[in-house]
Short mmCIF file of C-alpha atoms in Angstrom, two decimals:
data_model
loop_
_atom_site.label_atom_id
_atom_site.label_comp_id
_atom_site.label_asym_id
_atom_site.label_seq_id
_atom_site.Cartn_x
_atom_site.Cartn_y
_atom_site.Cartn_z
CA MET N 1 34.13 96.30 163.28
CA LEU N 2 36.72 98.32 165.19
CA ASN N 3 36.61 102.03 164.50
CA HIS N 4 39.32 104.68 164.62
CA ASN N 5 38.90 105.55 168.31
CA LYS N 6 39.00 101.94 169.47
CA ILE N 7 42.04 101.18 167.34
CA LYS N 8 43.79 104.26 168.72
CA LEU N 9 43.15 103.18 172.30
CA ILE N 10 44.41 99.67 171.57
CA PHE N 11 47.67 100.91 170.07
CA LEU N 12 48.19 103.49 172.83
CA ALA N 13 47.82 100.68 175.35
CA ILE N 14 50.34 98.62 173.38
CA PHE N 15 52.84 101.50 173.34
CA MET N 16 52.44 102.03 177.07
CA LEU N 17 53.10 98.34 177.66
CA LEU N 18 56.13 98.47 175.36
CA ALA N 19 57.45 101.49 177.26
CA VAL N 20 57.25 99.59 180.54
CA MET N 21 58.92 96.52 179.03
CA LEU N 22 61.64 98.69 177.47
CA PHE N 23 62.34 100.27 180.87
CA PHE N 24 63.04 96.80 182.29
CA ASN N 25 65.07 95.80 179.21
CA LYS N 26 62.55 93.13 178.24
CA ILE N 27 62.29 94.13 174.56
CA GLU N 28 64.24 95.87 171.80
CA PHE N 29 63.45 99.44 170.69
CA TRP N 30 62.51 98.31 167.18
CA PHE N 31 59.22 96.94 168.55
CA PHE N 32 57.98 100.54 168.66
CA GLY N 33 58.70 100.95 164.97
CA PHE N 34 56.95 97.70 164.13
CA PHE N 35 53.74 98.57 165.99
CA GLY N 36 53.90 102.16 164.74
CA LEU N 37 53.98 100.87 161.16
CA LEU N 38 51.14 98.45 161.94
CA TRP N 39 49.05 101.33 163.33
CA PHE N 40 49.77 103.42 160.24
CA LEU N 41 48.78 100.61 157.86
CA THR N 42 45.62 99.87 159.84
CA SER N 43 44.58 103.53 159.66
CA LEU N 44 45.45 103.77 155.97
CA ILE N 45 43.36 100.73 155.06
CA GLY N 46 40.49 101.76 157.32
CA SER N 47 40.43 105.27 155.86
CA SER N 48 40.52 104.00 152.28
CA LEU N 49 37.70 101.45 152.63
CA ILE N 50 34.38 103.19 153.13
CA GLN N 51 32.78 99.87 154.07
CA SER N 52 35.06 99.58 157.12
CA ASN N 53 33.19 102.31 159.07
CA TYR N 54 36.61 103.23 160.42
CA HIS N 55 35.98 106.95 160.84
CA VAL N 56 32.26 107.32 160.09
CA LYS N 57 29.22 105.10 159.75
CA ALA N 58 28.64 104.44 156.06
CA TYR N 59 25.57 102.78 154.56
CA CYS N 60 26.96 100.47 151.87
CA SER N 61 24.10 97.99 151.40
CA ASN N 62 20.97 96.65 153.03
CA THR N 63 21.86 93.17 154.25
CA LYS N 64 18.30 92.67 155.51
CA GLU N 65 16.75 93.09 152.07
CA THR N 66 15.08 89.85 151.00
CA GLN N 67 13.47 90.96 147.76
CA ASN N 68 15.37 91.30 144.48
CA ARG N 69 15.96 95.01 144.83
CA ILE N 70 19.15 97.00 144.41
CA ALA N 71 20.13 100.66 144.08
CA ILE N 72 22.25 102.23 141.36
CA THR N 73 24.22 105.37 142.15
CA PHE N 74 26.19 107.76 139.95
CA ASP N 75 29.10 109.95 141.02
CA ASP N 76 30.77 113.07 139.63
CA GLY N 77 27.95 114.67 137.62
CA PRO N 78 26.07 116.41 136.46
CA ASN N 79 27.48 116.59 132.95
CA GLU N 80 26.41 116.03 129.36
CA MET N 81 26.40 112.24 129.75
CA THR N 82 23.93 112.50 132.62
CA VAL N 83 21.17 113.33 130.15
CA ILE N 84 21.76 110.07 128.26
CA ILE N 85 21.90 108.16 131.56
CA LEU N 86 18.51 109.63 132.43
CA GLU N 87 17.10 108.43 129.10
CA VAL N 88 18.23 104.86 129.82
CA LEU N 89 16.78 104.96 133.34
CA LYS N 90 13.46 106.28 132.03
CA LYS N 91 13.35 103.58 129.36
CA HIS N 92 13.67 100.89 132.04
CA ASN N 93 11.48 102.64 134.63
CA ALA N 94 14.33 102.74 137.17
CA LYS N 95 15.19 105.29 139.83
CA ALA N 96 18.77 106.17 140.76
CA THR N 97 20.67 108.42 143.12
CA PHE N 98 23.15 110.97 141.76
CA PHE N 99 25.99 112.23 143.97
CA CYS N 100 26.84 115.57 142.43
CA ILE N 101 29.89 117.82 142.55
CA GLY N 102 29.22 121.48 143.32
CA GLN N 103 31.40 122.82 140.53
CA ASN N 104 29.57 120.64 138.01
CA ILE N 105 26.21 121.76 139.36
CA GLU N 106 27.26 125.35 138.61
CA LYS N 107 28.09 124.34 135.03
CA HIS N 108 24.90 122.33 134.45
CA PRO N 109 22.11 123.55 136.73
CA GLU N 110 19.50 122.55 134.16
CA ILE N 111 20.67 118.93 134.25
CA LEU N 112 20.49 118.85 138.03
CA LYS N 113 16.93 120.15 137.75
CA GLN N 114 16.15 117.41 135.23
CA ILE N 115 17.47 114.74 137.61
CA ASP N 116 15.11 116.00 140.26
CA ASN N 117 12.14 116.48 137.92
CA GLU N 118 12.40 112.90 136.71
CA GLY N 119 12.07 111.53 140.22
CA HIS N 120 15.68 110.60 140.96
CA PHE N 121 17.49 111.56 144.14
CA ILE N 122 20.45 113.88 144.59
CA GLY N 123 23.30 113.59 147.07
CA ASN N 124 26.31 115.72 147.97
CA HIS N 125 29.71 114.71 146.56
CA SER N 126 31.69 117.77 147.72
CA TYR N 127 32.15 121.03 145.84
CA SER N 128 35.53 120.51 144.17
CA HIS N 129 36.21 116.75 144.40
CA SER N 130 39.80 117.85 144.87
CA ARG N 131 42.52 115.21 144.71
CA PHE N 132 43.70 116.75 147.98
CA PHE N 133 40.28 116.46 149.65
CA ASP N 134 41.67 113.81 152.03
CA PHE N 135 44.05 116.43 153.44
CA PHE N 136 41.45 119.16 154.00
CA ARG N 137 40.85 120.35 157.54
CA LYS N 138 37.39 120.32 159.13
CA ARG N 139 36.73 123.95 158.09
CA GLN N 140 37.47 123.20 154.42
CA VAL N 141 35.34 120.04 154.42
CA LEU N 142 32.45 121.94 155.97
CA GLN N 143 32.76 124.64 153.32
CA GLU N 144 32.71 122.06 150.51
CA ILE N 145 29.65 120.29 151.88
CA ASN N 146 27.73 123.46 152.69
CA ASP N 147 28.48 125.12 149.35
CA THR N 148 27.24 122.08 147.43
CA ASN N 149 24.15 121.73 149.58
CA ALA N 150 23.37 125.39 148.99
CA LEU N 151 23.55 124.87 145.22
CA ILE N 152 21.31 121.81 145.34
CA GLU N 153 18.76 123.66 147.45
CA LYS N 154 18.84 126.75 145.24
CA ILE N 155 18.05 124.72 142.14
CA THR N 156 15.72 122.03 143.49
CA GLY N 157 14.42 123.56 146.71
CA LYS N 158 15.61 120.47 148.59
CA ASN N 159 18.17 120.13 151.37
CA ALA N 160 20.23 117.02 150.57
CA ARG N 161 21.09 114.78 153.53
CA PHE N 162 23.20 112.14 151.74
CA PHE N 163 26.96 112.62 151.37
CA ARG N 164 29.51 110.49 149.55
CA PRO N 165 33.12 111.51 150.19
CA PRO N 166 35.39 111.83 147.14
CA TYR N 167 37.13 108.54 146.36
CA GLY N 168 35.26 106.94 149.28
CA VAL N 169 38.03 108.00 151.64
CA THR N 170 37.20 109.12 155.19
CA ASN N 171 39.33 110.71 157.91
CA PRO N 172 38.98 112.58 161.23
CA SER N 173 38.35 115.93 159.48
CA ILE N 174 35.44 114.48 157.52
CA ARG N 175 34.10 112.85 160.69
CA ARG N 176 34.18 116.15 162.56
CA ALA N 177 32.55 118.02 159.68
CA LEU N 178 29.75 115.46 159.39
CA ALA N 179 29.14 115.73 163.12
CA VAL N 180 28.11 119.31 162.34
CA THR N 181 26.18 118.81 159.09
CA LYS N 182 24.50 115.53 160.14
CA HIS N 183 24.70 114.06 156.64
CA LYS N 184 24.35 110.31 156.18
CA VAL N 185 27.38 108.79 154.43
CA ILE N 186 26.39 106.54 151.54
CA GLY N 187 28.91 104.03 150.26
CA TRP N 188 28.57 100.99 148.01
CA ASN N 189 29.29 97.27 147.93
CA ILE N 190 29.41 96.86 144.14
CA ARG N 191 32.19 98.98 142.67
CA SER N 192 32.23 98.97 138.88
CA LEU N 193 35.57 100.78 138.47
CA ASP N 194 34.09 102.39 135.36
CA ALA N 195 36.14 105.51 136.05
CA VAL N 196 39.39 103.62 135.40
CA ILE N 197 38.35 100.63 133.26
CA ARG N 198 37.21 101.24 129.69
CA ASN N 199 36.36 97.67 128.70
CA GLU N 200 32.58 97.37 128.91
CA LYS N 201 32.56 93.59 129.28
CA THR N 202 34.95 93.78 132.22
CA ILE N 203 32.90 96.45 133.95
CA LEU N 204 29.64 94.58 133.38
CA TYR N 205 31.15 91.35 134.71
CA ARG N 206 32.43 93.10 137.83
CA ILE N 207 28.90 94.29 138.57
CA THR N 208 26.85 91.22 137.64
CA LYS N 209 28.96 88.74 139.61
CA ARG N 210 28.34 90.79 142.77
CA ILE N 211 24.59 91.37 142.40
CA LYS N 212 22.45 90.28 145.31
CA PRO N 213 19.45 91.76 147.16
CA GLY N 214 20.19 95.02 148.96
CA GLY N 215 23.29 95.91 146.95
CA ILE N 216 24.42 99.40 146.01
CA VAL N 217 26.16 99.84 142.65
CA LEU N 218 28.68 102.61 142.07
CA LEU N 219 28.87 104.06 138.56
CA HIS N 220 29.88 107.45 137.11
CA ASP N 221 27.64 109.47 134.80
CA THR N 222 30.62 110.82 132.90
CA SER N 223 31.34 108.51 129.96
CA MET N 224 29.72 106.75 127.03
CA HIS N 225 31.05 103.35 128.04
CA THR N 226 29.14 103.68 131.31
CA VAL N 227 25.99 104.48 129.35
CA ASN N 228 26.49 101.28 127.33
CA VAL N 229 27.16 99.25 130.47
CA LEU N 230 24.03 100.64 132.12
CA GLU N 231 21.87 99.65 129.15
CA GLN N 232 23.20 96.09 129.26
CA LEU N 233 22.94 95.95 133.03
CA MET N 234 19.29 96.95 133.01
CA VAL N 235 18.49 94.13 130.58
CA ILE N 236 20.31 91.61 132.79
CA LEU N 237 18.57 92.85 135.93
CA ARG N 238 15.19 92.53 134.25
CA LYS N 239 15.97 88.94 133.27
CA LYS N 240 16.99 88.23 136.86
CA LYS N 241 13.76 89.89 138.02
CA TYR N 242 15.55 92.65 139.94
CA GLU N 243 14.01 96.02 140.63
CA VAL N 244 16.21 99.14 140.66
CA ILE N 245 15.11 101.52 143.40
CA SER N 246 16.46 104.65 145.07
CA ILE N 247 18.87 104.72 148.00
CA GLU N 248 16.11 106.32 150.04
CA GLN N 249 13.83 103.36 149.45
CA LEU N 250 16.51 100.69 149.78
CA LEU N 251 17.93 101.97 153.07
CA ASN N 252 14.73 103.53 154.44
CA LEU N 253 16.57 106.81 154.94
CA LYS N 254 15.35 110.26 153.99
CA ALA N 255 17.33 111.83 151.17
CA TYR N 256 16.19 115.35 152.04
CA GLU N 257 15.54 117.31 155.18
CA ASP N 258 11.86 117.90 155.91
#
């Protein structure tokens, strides 16, 4: 997969070639606009798809997994619904990974502590989850990551090493910030869209048709319909003889700094 730097070099080479050809009147000027637009669209798609590894390496599944094991992750907590999610997970003896927002940790520190006490794992999902996060400079991204990590460590005593960027969007600022913090970026390959879809059958179908060994499911611990979907999903996984394990176990990566 071509990353941002390789794509940039390719298009710069193309523009240099176009400049030479333009000098000798071999092409029309509009070629520059065409390739400029193509570069923009390539960068836009690469930045928007976390699985593309366009700006940063993201762990979105374990393609080498041969056993019926998958990981379930939750974004945007903690909040009141997280407690019900934890009850469902305990009922089915499953471990999950929760990517938490700093501002929500400040509101519900006791729920974050409960996540940790019940043997689940906690990752960093930025401090504000701002809709403008994609436009933050390196300094702002660093502040968001560090502030959230500090909250997680204050409450659990653990230094989280997993990071999931808001909306799954990456860019050069995030890449430069992660070069400093050394977090591992965790993505997904099974997106439920439970944050935008309310129909439980539709959400459940989106997940179940994509299930295979090594998969990572993205859910949000913020709504009752997700709770209902999770309950049904756990029953289906049990029938299919799937085990739900943590990201740490699935990817063989450490969730916390020693």
